[in-house]
PDB file of N, CA and C in Angstrom:
ATOM      1  N   MET M 202      10.099 -23.326   8.843  1.00  0.00           N
ATOM      2  CA  MET M 202       9.610 -23.750  10.141  1.00  0.00           C
ATOM      3  C   MET M 202       8.100 -23.605  10.132  1.00  0.00           C
ATOM      4  N   ALA M 203       7.393 -24.676  10.360  1.00  0.00           N
ATOM      5  CA  ALA M 203       5.947 -24.620  10.280  1.00  0.00           C
ATOM      6  C   ALA M 203       5.333 -25.275  11.496  1.00  0.00           C
ATOM      7  N   GLY M 204       4.025 -25.183  11.546  1.00  0.00           N
ATOM      8  CA  GLY M 204       3.298 -25.872  12.592  1.00  0.00           C
ATOM      9  C   GLY M 204       3.367 -25.201  13.938  1.00  0.00           C
ATOM     10  N   ARG M 205       3.031 -25.987  14.940  1.00  0.00           N
ATOM     11  CA  ARG M 205       2.924 -25.489  16.303  1.00  0.00           C
ATOM     12  C   ARG M 205       4.258 -24.961  16.824  1.00  0.00           C
ATOM     13  N   ARG M 206       5.338 -25.628  16.486  1.00  0.00           N
ATOM     14  CA  ARG M 206       6.668 -25.212  16.961  1.00  0.00           C
ATOM     15  C   ARG M 206       7.024 -23.810  16.440  1.00  0.00           C
ATOM     16  N   GLY M 207       6.776 -23.578  15.154  1.00  0.00           N
ATOM     17  CA  GLY M 207       7.055 -22.270  14.562  1.00  0.00           C
ATOM     18  C   GLY M 207       6.204 -21.181  15.170  1.00  0.00           C
ATOM     19  N   ARG M 208       4.941 -21.483  15.422  1.00  0.00           N
ATOM     20  CA  ARG M 208       4.043 -20.493  16.047  1.00  0.00           C
ATOM     21  C   ARG M 208       4.535 -20.125  17.442  1.00  0.00           C
ATOM     22  N   ARG M 209       4.905 -21.148  18.216  1.00  0.00           N
ATOM     23  CA  ARG M 209       5.389 -20.880  19.577  1.00  0.00           C
ATOM     24  C   ARG M 209       6.650 -20.035  19.561  1.00  0.00           C
ATOM     25  N   LEU M 210       7.576 -20.359  18.655  1.00  0.00           N
ATOM     26  CA  LEU M 210       8.813 -19.597  18.567  1.00  0.00           C
ATOM     27  C   LEU M 210       8.532 -18.145  18.195  1.00  0.00           C
ATOM     28  N   ALA M 211       7.711 -17.935  17.199  1.00  0.00           N
ATOM     29  CA  ALA M 211       7.391 -16.572  16.777  1.00  0.00           C
ATOM     30  C   ALA M 211       6.778 -15.774  17.921  1.00  0.00           C
ATOM     31  N   LEU M 212       5.806 -16.361  18.597  1.00  0.00           N
ATOM     32  CA  LEU M 212       5.150 -15.661  19.701  1.00  0.00           C
ATOM     33  C   LEU M 212       6.105 -15.415  20.863  1.00  0.00           C
ATOM     34  N   SER M 213       7.022 -16.354  21.127  1.00  0.00           N
ATOM     35  CA  SER M 213       7.936 -16.202  22.262  1.00  0.00           C
ATOM     36  C   SER M 213       8.945 -15.086  22.050  1.00  0.00           C
ATOM     37  N   ILE M 214       9.265 -14.777  20.787  1.00  0.00           N
ATOM     38  CA  ILE M 214      10.222 -13.686  20.549  1.00  0.00           C
ATOM     39  C   ILE M 214       9.525 -12.401  20.117  1.00  0.00           C
ATOM     40  N   GLY M 215       8.194 -12.365  20.258  1.00  0.00           N
ATOM     41  CA  GLY M 215       7.454 -11.142  20.024  1.00  0.00           C
ATOM     42  C   GLY M 215       7.111 -10.844  18.579  1.00  0.00           C
ATOM     43  N   LEU M 216       7.186 -11.845  17.709  1.00  0.00           N
ATOM     44  CA  LEU M 216       6.822 -11.645  16.302  1.00  0.00           C
ATOM     45  C   LEU M 216       5.401 -12.139  16.067  1.00  0.00           C
ATOM     46  N   PRO M 217       4.727 -11.567  15.063  1.00  0.00           N
ATOM     47  CA  PRO M 217       3.428 -12.147  14.701  1.00  0.00           C
ATOM     48  C   PRO M 217       3.654 -13.575  14.220  1.00  0.00           C
ATOM     49  N   GLU M 218       2.728 -14.474  14.480  1.00  0.00           N
ATOM     50  CA  GLU M 218       2.982 -15.883  14.164  1.00  0.00           C
ATOM     51  C   GLU M 218       3.193 -16.119  12.681  1.00  0.00           C
ATOM     52  N   ASP M 219       2.654 -15.283  11.801  1.00  0.00           N
ATOM     53  CA  ASP M 219       2.867 -15.488  10.375  1.00  0.00           C
ATOM     54  C   ASP M 219       4.272 -15.125   9.917  1.00  0.00           C
ATOM     55  N   ALA M 220       5.042 -14.440  10.743  1.00  0.00           N
ATOM     56  CA  ALA M 220       6.399 -14.036  10.356  1.00  0.00           C
ATOM     57  C   ALA M 220       7.300 -15.244  10.105  1.00  0.00           C
ATOM     58  N   LEU M 221       7.134 -16.310  10.848  1.00  0.00           N
ATOM     59  CA  LEU M 221       7.955 -17.505  10.669  1.00  0.00           C
ATOM     60  C   LEU M 221       7.207 -18.660  10.019  1.00  0.00           C
ATOM     61  N   THR M 222       5.894 -18.647  10.077  1.00  0.00           N
ATOM     62  CA  THR M 222       5.141 -19.791   9.575  1.00  0.00           C
ATOM     63  C   THR M 222       4.671 -19.617   8.142  1.00  0.00           C
ATOM     64  N   GLY M 223       4.755 -18.416   7.591  1.00  0.00           N
ATOM     65  CA  GLY M 223       4.332 -18.193   6.219  1.00  0.00           C
ATOM     66  C   GLY M 223       2.836 -18.103   6.038  1.00  0.00           C
ATOM     67  N   GLY M 224       2.088 -17.973   7.115  1.00  0.00           N
ATOM     68  CA  GLY M 224       0.639 -17.859   7.026  1.00  0.00           C
ATOM     69  C   GLY M 224       0.212 -16.511   6.478  1.00  0.00           C
ATOM     70  N   ALA M 225      -1.026 -16.435   6.070  1.00  0.00           N
ATOM     71  CA  ALA M 225      -1.581 -15.185   5.561  1.00  0.00           C
ATOM     72  C   ALA M 225      -1.848 -14.222   6.710  1.00  0.00           C
ATOM     73  N   ARG M 226      -1.757 -12.949   6.402  1.00  0.00           N
ATOM     74  CA  ARG M 226      -2.074 -11.899   7.371  1.00  0.00           C
ATOM     75  C   ARG M 226      -3.197 -11.057   6.789  1.00  0.00           C
ATOM     76  N   VAL M 227      -4.268 -10.868   7.567  1.00  0.00           N
ATOM     77  CA  VAL M 227      -5.405 -10.065   7.136  1.00  0.00           C
ATOM     78  C   VAL M 227      -5.488  -8.843   8.030  1.00  0.00           C
ATOM     79  N   THR M 228      -5.459  -7.670   7.402  1.00  0.00           N
ATOM     80  CA  THR M 228      -5.578  -6.414   8.134  1.00  0.00           C
ATOM     81  C   THR M 228      -6.866  -5.732   7.704  1.00  0.00           C
ATOM     82  N   LEU M 229      -7.777  -5.542   8.649  1.00  0.00           N
ATOM     83  CA  LEU M 229      -9.039  -4.863   8.353  1.00  0.00           C
ATOM     84  C   LEU M 229      -8.925  -3.398   8.720  1.00  0.00           C
ATOM     85  N   THR M 230      -9.424  -2.544   7.845  1.00  0.00           N
ATOM     86  CA  THR M 230      -9.478  -1.118   8.120  1.00  0.00           C
ATOM     87  C   THR M 230     -10.944  -0.741   8.193  1.00  0.00           C
ATOM     88  N   GLY M 231     -11.415  -0.573   9.425  1.00  0.00           N
ATOM     89  CA  GLY M 231     -12.830  -0.294   9.614  1.00  0.00           C
ATOM     90  C   GLY M 231     -13.676  -1.403   9.016  1.00  0.00           C
ATOM     91  N   ARG M 232     -14.790  -1.014   8.407  1.00  0.00           N
ATOM     92  CA  ARG M 232     -15.668  -1.991   7.760  1.00  0.00           C
ATOM     93  C   ARG M 232     -15.583  -1.890   6.250  1.00  0.00           C
ATOM     94  N   GLY M 233     -14.558  -1.156   5.754  1.00  0.00           N
ATOM     95  CA  GLY M 233     -14.520  -0.891   4.329  1.00  0.00           C
ATOM     96  C   GLY M 233     -13.373  -1.468   3.539  1.00  0.00           C
ATOM     97  N   ALA M 234     -12.340  -2.041   4.201  1.00  0.00           N
ATOM     98  CA  ALA M 234     -11.208  -2.553   3.439  1.00  0.00           C
ATOM     99  C   ALA M 234     -10.512  -3.682   4.180  1.00  0.00           C
ATOM    100  N   ALA M 235      -9.962  -4.617   3.400  1.00  0.00           N
ATOM    101  CA  ALA M 235      -9.172  -5.725   3.938  1.00  0.00           C
ATOM    102  C   ALA M 235      -7.932  -5.891   3.083  1.00  0.00           C
ATOM    103  N   LEU M 236      -6.777  -5.890   3.737  1.00  0.00           N
ATOM    104  CA  LEU M 236      -5.520  -6.168   3.056  1.00  0.00           C
ATOM    105  C   LEU M 236      -5.135  -7.597   3.413  1.00  0.00           C
ATOM    106  N   VAL M 237      -4.993  -8.437   2.401  1.00  0.00           N
ATOM    107  CA  VAL M 237      -4.622  -9.838   2.607  1.00  0.00           C
ATOM    108  C   VAL M 237      -3.207 -10.017   2.074  1.00  0.00           C
ATOM    109  N   GLU M 238      -2.267 -10.243   2.979  1.00  0.00           N
ATOM    110  CA  GLU M 238      -0.883 -10.499   2.603  1.00  0.00           C
ATOM    111  C   GLU M 238      -0.646 -12.003   2.695  1.00  0.00           C
ATOM    112  N   GLY M 239       0.097 -12.550   1.766  1.00  0.00           N
ATOM    113  CA  GLY M 239       0.350 -13.982   1.758  1.00  0.00           C
ATOM    114  C   GLY M 239      -0.682 -14.764   0.980  1.00  0.00           C
ATOM    115  N   GLN M 240      -1.399 -14.105   0.084  1.00  0.00           N
ATOM    116  CA  GLN M 240      -2.357 -14.819  -0.764  1.00  0.00           C
ATOM    117  C   GLN M 240      -1.610 -15.406  -1.955  1.00  0.00           C
ATOM    118  N   HIS M 241      -2.176 -16.486  -2.508  1.00  0.00           N
ATOM    119  CA  HIS M 241      -1.517 -17.186  -3.604  1.00  0.00           C
ATOM    120  C   HIS M 241      -2.390 -17.279  -4.842  1.00  0.00           C
ATOM    121  N   GLY M 242      -3.404 -16.426  -4.932  1.00  0.00           N
ATOM    122  CA  GLY M 242      -4.229 -16.418  -6.137  1.00  0.00           C
ATOM    123  C   GLY M 242      -5.700 -16.244  -5.835  1.00  0.00           C
ATOM    124  N   VAL M 243      -6.400 -15.708  -6.814  1.00  0.00           N
ATOM    125  CA  VAL M 243      -7.839 -15.472  -6.709  1.00  0.00           C
ATOM    126  C   VAL M 243      -8.569 -16.715  -7.203  1.00  0.00           C
ATOM    127  N   ILE M 244      -9.498 -17.206  -6.399  1.00  0.00           N
ATOM    128  CA  ILE M 244     -10.322 -18.355  -6.759  1.00  0.00           C
ATOM    129  C   ILE M 244     -11.661 -17.885  -7.297  1.00  0.00           C
ATOM    130  N   GLU M 245     -12.229 -16.874  -6.649  1.00  0.00           N
ATOM    131  CA  GLU M 245     -13.540 -16.362  -7.037  1.00  0.00           C
ATOM    132  C   GLU M 245     -13.551 -14.857  -6.831  1.00  0.00           C
ATOM    133  N   LEU M 246     -14.163 -14.156  -7.783  1.00  0.00           N
ATOM    134  CA  LEU M 246     -14.220 -12.702  -7.716  1.00  0.00           C
ATOM    135  C   LEU M 246     -15.636 -12.259  -8.025  1.00  0.00           C
ATOM    136  N   GLY M 247     -16.327 -11.761  -7.011  1.00  0.00           N
ATOM    137  CA  GLY M 247     -17.703 -11.291  -7.193  1.00  0.00           C
ATOM    138  C   GLY M 247     -17.954 -10.066  -6.335  1.00  0.00           C
ATOM    139  N   THR M 248     -19.113  -9.470  -6.473  1.00  0.00           N
ATOM    140  CA  THR M 248     -19.423  -8.258  -5.708  1.00  0.00           C
ATOM    141  C   THR M 248     -19.862  -8.561  -4.281  1.00  0.00           C
ATOM    142  N   GLN M 249     -20.191  -9.839  -3.991  1.00  0.00           N
ATOM    143  CA  GLN M 249     -20.589 -10.211  -2.632  1.00  0.00           C
ATOM    144  C   GLN M 249     -19.623 -11.182  -1.960  1.00  0.00           C
ATOM    145  N   ARG M 250     -18.701 -11.754  -2.757  1.00  0.00           N
ATOM    146  CA  ARG M 250     -17.744 -12.705  -2.183  1.00  0.00           C
ATOM    147  C   ARG M 250     -16.487 -12.739  -3.038  1.00  0.00           C
ATOM    148  N   ILE M 251     -15.325 -12.663  -2.350  1.00  0.00           N
ATOM    149  CA  ILE M 251     -14.028 -12.838  -2.996  1.00  0.00           C
ATOM    150  C   ILE M 251     -13.305 -13.930  -2.234  1.00  0.00           C
ATOM    151  N   ARG M 252     -12.818 -14.940  -2.957  1.00  0.00           N
ATOM    152  CA  ARG M 252     -12.118 -16.052  -2.329  1.00  0.00           C
ATOM    153  C   ARG M 252     -10.687 -16.089  -2.835  1.00  0.00           C
ATOM    154  N   LEU M 253      -9.742 -16.207  -1.879  1.00  0.00           N
ATOM    155  CA  LEU M 253      -8.317 -16.225  -2.189  1.00  0.00           C
ATOM    156  C   LEU M 253      -7.675 -17.497  -1.657  1.00  0.00           C
ATOM    157  N   ARG M 254      -6.714 -18.028  -2.403  1.00  0.00           N
ATOM    158  CA  ARG M 254      -5.951 -19.195  -1.956  1.00  0.00           C
ATOM    159  C   ARG M 254      -4.831 -18.705  -1.039  1.00  0.00           C
ATOM    160  N   THR M 255      -4.661 -19.354   0.105  1.00  0.00           N
ATOM    161  CA  THR M 255      -3.561 -19.062   1.029  1.00  0.00           C
ATOM    162  C   THR M 255      -2.938 -20.384   1.462  1.00  0.00           C
ATOM    163  N   SER M 256      -1.808 -20.301   2.137  1.00  0.00           N
ATOM    164  CA  SER M 256      -1.176 -21.525   2.630  1.00  0.00           C
ATOM    165  C   SER M 256      -1.992 -22.170   3.751  1.00  0.00           C
ATOM    166  N   ASP M 257      -2.913 -21.412   4.361  1.00  0.00           N
ATOM    167  CA  ASP M 257      -3.757 -21.928   5.439  1.00  0.00           C
ATOM    168  C   ASP M 257      -5.104 -22.443   4.947  1.00  0.00           C
ATOM    169  N   GLY M 258      -5.375 -22.330   3.657  1.00  0.00           N
ATOM    170  CA  GLY M 258      -6.659 -22.731   3.104  1.00  0.00           C
ATOM    171  C   GLY M 258      -7.242 -21.600   2.275  1.00  0.00           C
ATOM    172  N   VAL M 259      -8.530 -21.663   2.034  1.00  0.00           N
ATOM    173  CA  VAL M 259      -9.207 -20.656   1.226  1.00  0.00           C
ATOM    174  C   VAL M 259      -9.779 -19.587   2.145  1.00  0.00           C
ATOM    175  N   LEU M 260      -9.385 -18.350   1.893  1.00  0.00           N
ATOM    176  CA  LEU M 260      -9.865 -17.221   2.680  1.00  0.00           C
ATOM    177  C   LEU M 260     -10.980 -16.544   1.893  1.00  0.00           C
ATOM    178  N   THR M 261     -12.123 -16.363   2.538  1.00  0.00           N
ATOM    179  CA  THR M 261     -13.281 -15.754   1.896  1.00  0.00           C
ATOM    180  C   THR M 261     -13.588 -14.428   2.570  1.00  0.00           C
ATOM    181  N   VAL M 262     -13.723 -13.392   1.757  1.00  0.00           N
ATOM    182  CA  VAL M 262     -14.163 -12.083   2.234  1.00  0.00           C
ATOM    183  C   VAL M 262     -15.572 -11.886   1.695  1.00  0.00           C
ATOM    184  N   ALA M 263     -16.526 -11.632   2.595  1.00  0.00           N
ATOM    185  CA  ALA M 263     -17.917 -11.422   2.204  1.00  0.00           C
ATOM    186  C   ALA M 263     -18.286  -9.972   2.469  1.00  0.00           C
ATOM    187  N   GLY M 264     -19.172  -9.448   1.668  1.00  0.00           N
ATOM    188  CA  GLY M 264     -19.606  -8.074   1.861  1.00  0.00           C
ATOM    189  C   GLY M 264     -20.525  -7.633   0.753  1.00  0.00           C
ATOM    190  N   GLU M 265     -20.684  -6.347   0.640  1.00  0.00           N
ATOM    191  CA  GLU M 265     -21.524  -5.748  -0.388  1.00  0.00           C
ATOM    192  C   GLU M 265     -20.658  -4.847  -1.242  1.00  0.00           C
ATOM    193  N   GLY M 266     -20.889  -4.839  -2.518  1.00  0.00           N
ATOM    194  CA  GLY M 266     -20.134  -3.982  -3.417  1.00  0.00           C
ATOM    195  C   GLY M 266     -18.633  -4.236  -3.384  1.00  0.00           C
ATOM    196  N   LEU M 267     -18.237  -5.504  -3.229  1.00  0.00           N
ATOM    197  CA  LEU M 267     -16.806  -5.821  -3.132  1.00  0.00           C
ATOM    198  C   LEU M 267     -16.097  -5.551  -4.448  1.00  0.00           C
ATOM    199  N   ARG M 268     -14.872  -5.084  -4.331  1.00  0.00           N
ATOM    200  CA  ARG M 268     -14.029  -4.898  -5.503  1.00  0.00           C
ATOM    201  C   ARG M 268     -12.584  -5.133  -5.102  1.00  0.00           C
ATOM    202  N   LEU M 269     -11.851  -5.700  -6.002  1.00  0.00           N
ATOM    203  CA  LEU M 269     -10.427  -5.953  -5.802  1.00  0.00           C
ATOM    204  C   LEU M 269      -9.694  -4.699  -6.253  1.00  0.00           C
ATOM    205  N   ARG M 270      -9.274  -3.888  -5.279  1.00  0.00           N
ATOM    206  CA  ARG M 270      -8.670  -2.588  -5.603  1.00  0.00           C
ATOM    207  C   ARG M 270      -7.246  -2.738  -6.102  1.00  0.00           C
ATOM    208  N   GLU M 271      -6.490  -3.662  -5.488  1.00  0.00           N
ATOM    209  CA  GLU M 271      -5.105  -3.897  -5.900  1.00  0.00           C
ATOM    210  C   GLU M 271      -4.790  -5.376  -5.730  1.00  0.00           C
ATOM    211  N   LEU M 272      -3.937  -5.870  -6.626  1.00  0.00           N
ATOM    212  CA  LEU M 272      -3.496  -7.254  -6.542  1.00  0.00           C
ATOM    213  C   LEU M 272      -2.032  -7.297  -6.947  1.00  0.00           C
ATOM    214  N   SER M 273      -1.201  -7.844  -6.066  1.00  0.00           N
ATOM    215  CA  SER M 273       0.218  -8.016  -6.374  1.00  0.00           C
ATOM    216  C   SER M 273       0.554  -9.493  -6.251  1.00  0.00           C
ATOM    217  N   PHE M 274       1.823  -9.797  -6.377  1.00  0.00           N
ATOM    218  CA  PHE M 274       2.292 -11.181  -6.321  1.00  0.00           C
ATOM    219  C   PHE M 274       1.789 -11.917  -5.087  1.00  0.00           C
ATOM    220  N   ASP M 275       1.778 -11.256  -3.916  1.00  0.00           N
ATOM    221  CA  ASP M 275       1.371 -11.948  -2.692  1.00  0.00           C
ATOM    222  C   ASP M 275       0.371 -11.179  -1.838  1.00  0.00           C
ATOM    223  N   ALA M 276      -0.153 -10.070  -2.326  1.00  0.00           N
ATOM    224  CA  ALA M 276      -1.088  -9.284  -1.519  1.00  0.00           C
ATOM    225  C   ALA M 276      -2.292  -8.864  -2.355  1.00  0.00           C
ATOM    226  N   ALA M 277      -3.420  -8.686  -1.662  1.00  0.00           N
ATOM    227  CA  ALA M 277      -4.644  -8.224  -2.312  1.00  0.00           C
ATOM    228  C   ALA M 277      -5.314  -7.210  -1.408  1.00  0.00           C
ATOM    229  N   LEU M 278      -5.784  -6.126  -1.984  1.00  0.00           N
ATOM    230  CA  LEU M 278      -6.544  -5.116  -1.245  1.00  0.00           C
ATOM    231  C   LEU M 278      -7.978  -5.179  -1.734  1.00  0.00           C
ATOM    232  N   ILE M 279      -8.874  -5.489  -0.804  1.00  0.00           N
ATOM    233  CA  ILE M 279     -10.291  -5.656  -1.121  1.00  0.00           C
ATOM    234  C   ILE M 279     -11.060  -4.545  -0.435  1.00  0.00           C
ATOM    235  N   ALA M 280     -11.933  -3.867  -1.186  1.00  0.00           N
ATOM    236  CA  ALA M 280     -12.770  -2.813  -0.614  1.00  0.00           C
ATOM    237  C   ALA M 280     -14.226  -3.212  -0.784  1.00  0.00           C
ATOM    238  N   GLY M 281     -15.063  -2.720   0.116  1.00  0.00           N
ATOM    239  CA  GLY M 281     -16.486  -2.996   0.043  1.00  0.00           C
ATOM    240  C   GLY M 281     -17.252  -2.014   0.904  1.00  0.00           C
ATOM    241  N   ASP M 282     -18.571  -2.057   0.780  1.00  0.00           N
ATOM    242  CA  ASP M 282     -19.398  -1.134   1.555  1.00  0.00           C
ATOM    243  C   ASP M 282     -20.659  -1.837   2.021  1.00  0.00           C
ATOM    244  N   PRO M 283     -20.637  -2.510   3.141  1.00  0.00           N
ATOM    245  CA  PRO M 283     -19.526  -2.786   4.052  1.00  0.00           C
ATOM    246  C   PRO M 283     -18.949  -4.182   3.823  1.00  0.00           C
ATOM    247  N   LEU M 284     -17.796  -4.448   4.452  1.00  0.00           N
ATOM    248  CA  LEU M 284     -17.298  -5.812   4.569  1.00  0.00           C
ATOM    249  C   LEU M 284     -18.110  -6.472   5.668  1.00  0.00           C
ATOM    250  N   LEU M 285     -18.547  -7.690   5.448  1.00  0.00           N
ATOM    251  CA  LEU M 285     -19.398  -8.368   6.423  1.00  0.00           C
ATOM    252  C   LEU M 285     -18.691  -9.487   7.179  1.00  0.00           C
ATOM    253  N   GLY M 286     -17.628 -10.042   6.612  1.00  0.00           N
ATOM    254  CA  GLY M 286     -16.941 -11.120   7.310  1.00  0.00           C
ATOM    255  C   GLY M 286     -15.761 -11.652   6.537  1.00  0.00           C
ATOM    256  N   VAL M 287     -14.860 -12.273   7.283  1.00  0.00           N
ATOM    257  CA  VAL M 287     -13.692 -12.947   6.720  1.00  0.00           C
ATOM    258  C   VAL M 287     -13.648 -14.328   7.356  1.00  0.00           C
ATOM    259  N   THR M 288     -13.617 -15.376   6.525  1.00  0.00           N
ATOM    260  CA  THR M 288     -13.605 -16.743   7.038  1.00  0.00           C
ATOM    261  C   THR M 288     -12.578 -17.577   6.282  1.00  0.00           C
ATOM    262  N   TYR M 289     -12.167 -18.672   6.911  1.00  0.00           N
ATOM    263  CA  TYR M 289     -11.269 -19.640   6.283  1.00  0.00           C
ATOM    264  C   TYR M 289     -12.032 -20.919   6.003  1.00  0.00           C
ATOM    265  N   GLY M 290     -11.737 -21.518   4.874  1.00  0.00           N
ATOM    266  CA  GLY M 290     -12.227 -22.849   4.531  1.00  0.00           C
ATOM    267  C   GLY M 290     -11.035 -23.748   4.341  1.00  0.00           C
ATOM    268  N   ARG M 291     -11.277 -24.980   4.004  1.00  0.00           N
ATOM    269  CA  ARG M 291     -10.195 -25.935   3.782  1.00  0.00           C
ATOM    270  C   ARG M 291      -9.476 -25.623   2.472  1.00  0.00           C
ATOM    271  N   ALA M 292      -8.280 -26.141   2.335  1.00  0.00           N
ATOM    272  CA  ALA M 292      -7.476 -25.912   1.141  1.00  0.00           C
ATOM    273  C   ALA M 292      -8.148 -26.436  -0.118  1.00  0.00           C
ATOM    274  N   ASP M 293      -9.047 -27.435   0.006  1.00  0.00           N
ATOM    275  CA  ASP M 293      -9.741 -27.977  -1.162  1.00  0.00           C
ATOM    276  C   ASP M 293     -10.953 -27.134  -1.544  1.00  0.00           C
ATOM    277  N   GLY M 294     -11.173 -26.023  -0.811  1.00  0.00           N
ATOM    278  CA  GLY M 294     -12.272 -25.132  -1.142  1.00  0.00           C
ATOM    279  C   GLY M 294     -13.573 -25.463  -0.455  1.00  0.00           C
ATOM    280  N   LEU M 295     -13.611 -26.547   0.319  1.00  0.00           N
ATOM    281  CA  LEU M 295     -14.821 -26.925   1.026  1.00  0.00           C
ATOM    282  C   LEU M 295     -14.824 -26.338   2.420  1.00  0.00           C
ATOM    283  N   GLY M 296     -15.967 -26.288   3.042  1.00  0.00           N
ATOM    284  CA  GLY M 296     -16.031 -25.785   4.413  1.00  0.00           C
ATOM    285  C   GLY M 296     -16.468 -24.336   4.454  1.00  0.00           C
ATOM    286  N   ALA M 297     -16.026 -23.616   5.482  1.00  0.00           N
ATOM    287  CA  ALA M 297     -16.454 -22.236   5.721  1.00  0.00           C
ATOM    288  C   ALA M 297     -16.245 -21.381   4.493  1.00  0.00           C
ATOM    289  N   GLY M 298     -17.167 -20.479   4.263  1.00  0.00           N
ATOM    290  CA  GLY M 298     -17.040 -19.529   3.177  1.00  0.00           C
ATOM    291  C   GLY M 298     -17.548 -20.026   1.845  1.00  0.00           C
ATOM    292  N   ARG M 299     -18.043 -21.247   1.797  1.00  0.00           N
ATOM    293  CA  ARG M 299     -18.575 -21.791   0.534  1.00  0.00           C
ATOM    294  C   ARG M 299     -20.041 -21.647   0.450  1.00  0.00           C
TER     295      ARG M 299
END
């Protein structure tokens, strides 16, 4: 179930919208860590920018001293000092975060 209908259903029954739509979930812990669940691969890995492929497009985490602390099949834990922003770009890699 995808799209607007899936989002409405998830929200109406009290679930986060990614529970039914398969979207990525980003959890920030202070200014020092981001857990990205639902990622589908690393596109770019640097100390100032990490870009991950998601079903919603390319997710970019910007910051200083970034490092990929953990990477599993569908989740990534990114640490930095500090994290400066999280943005989405288009699935083709163009747009925000480039």
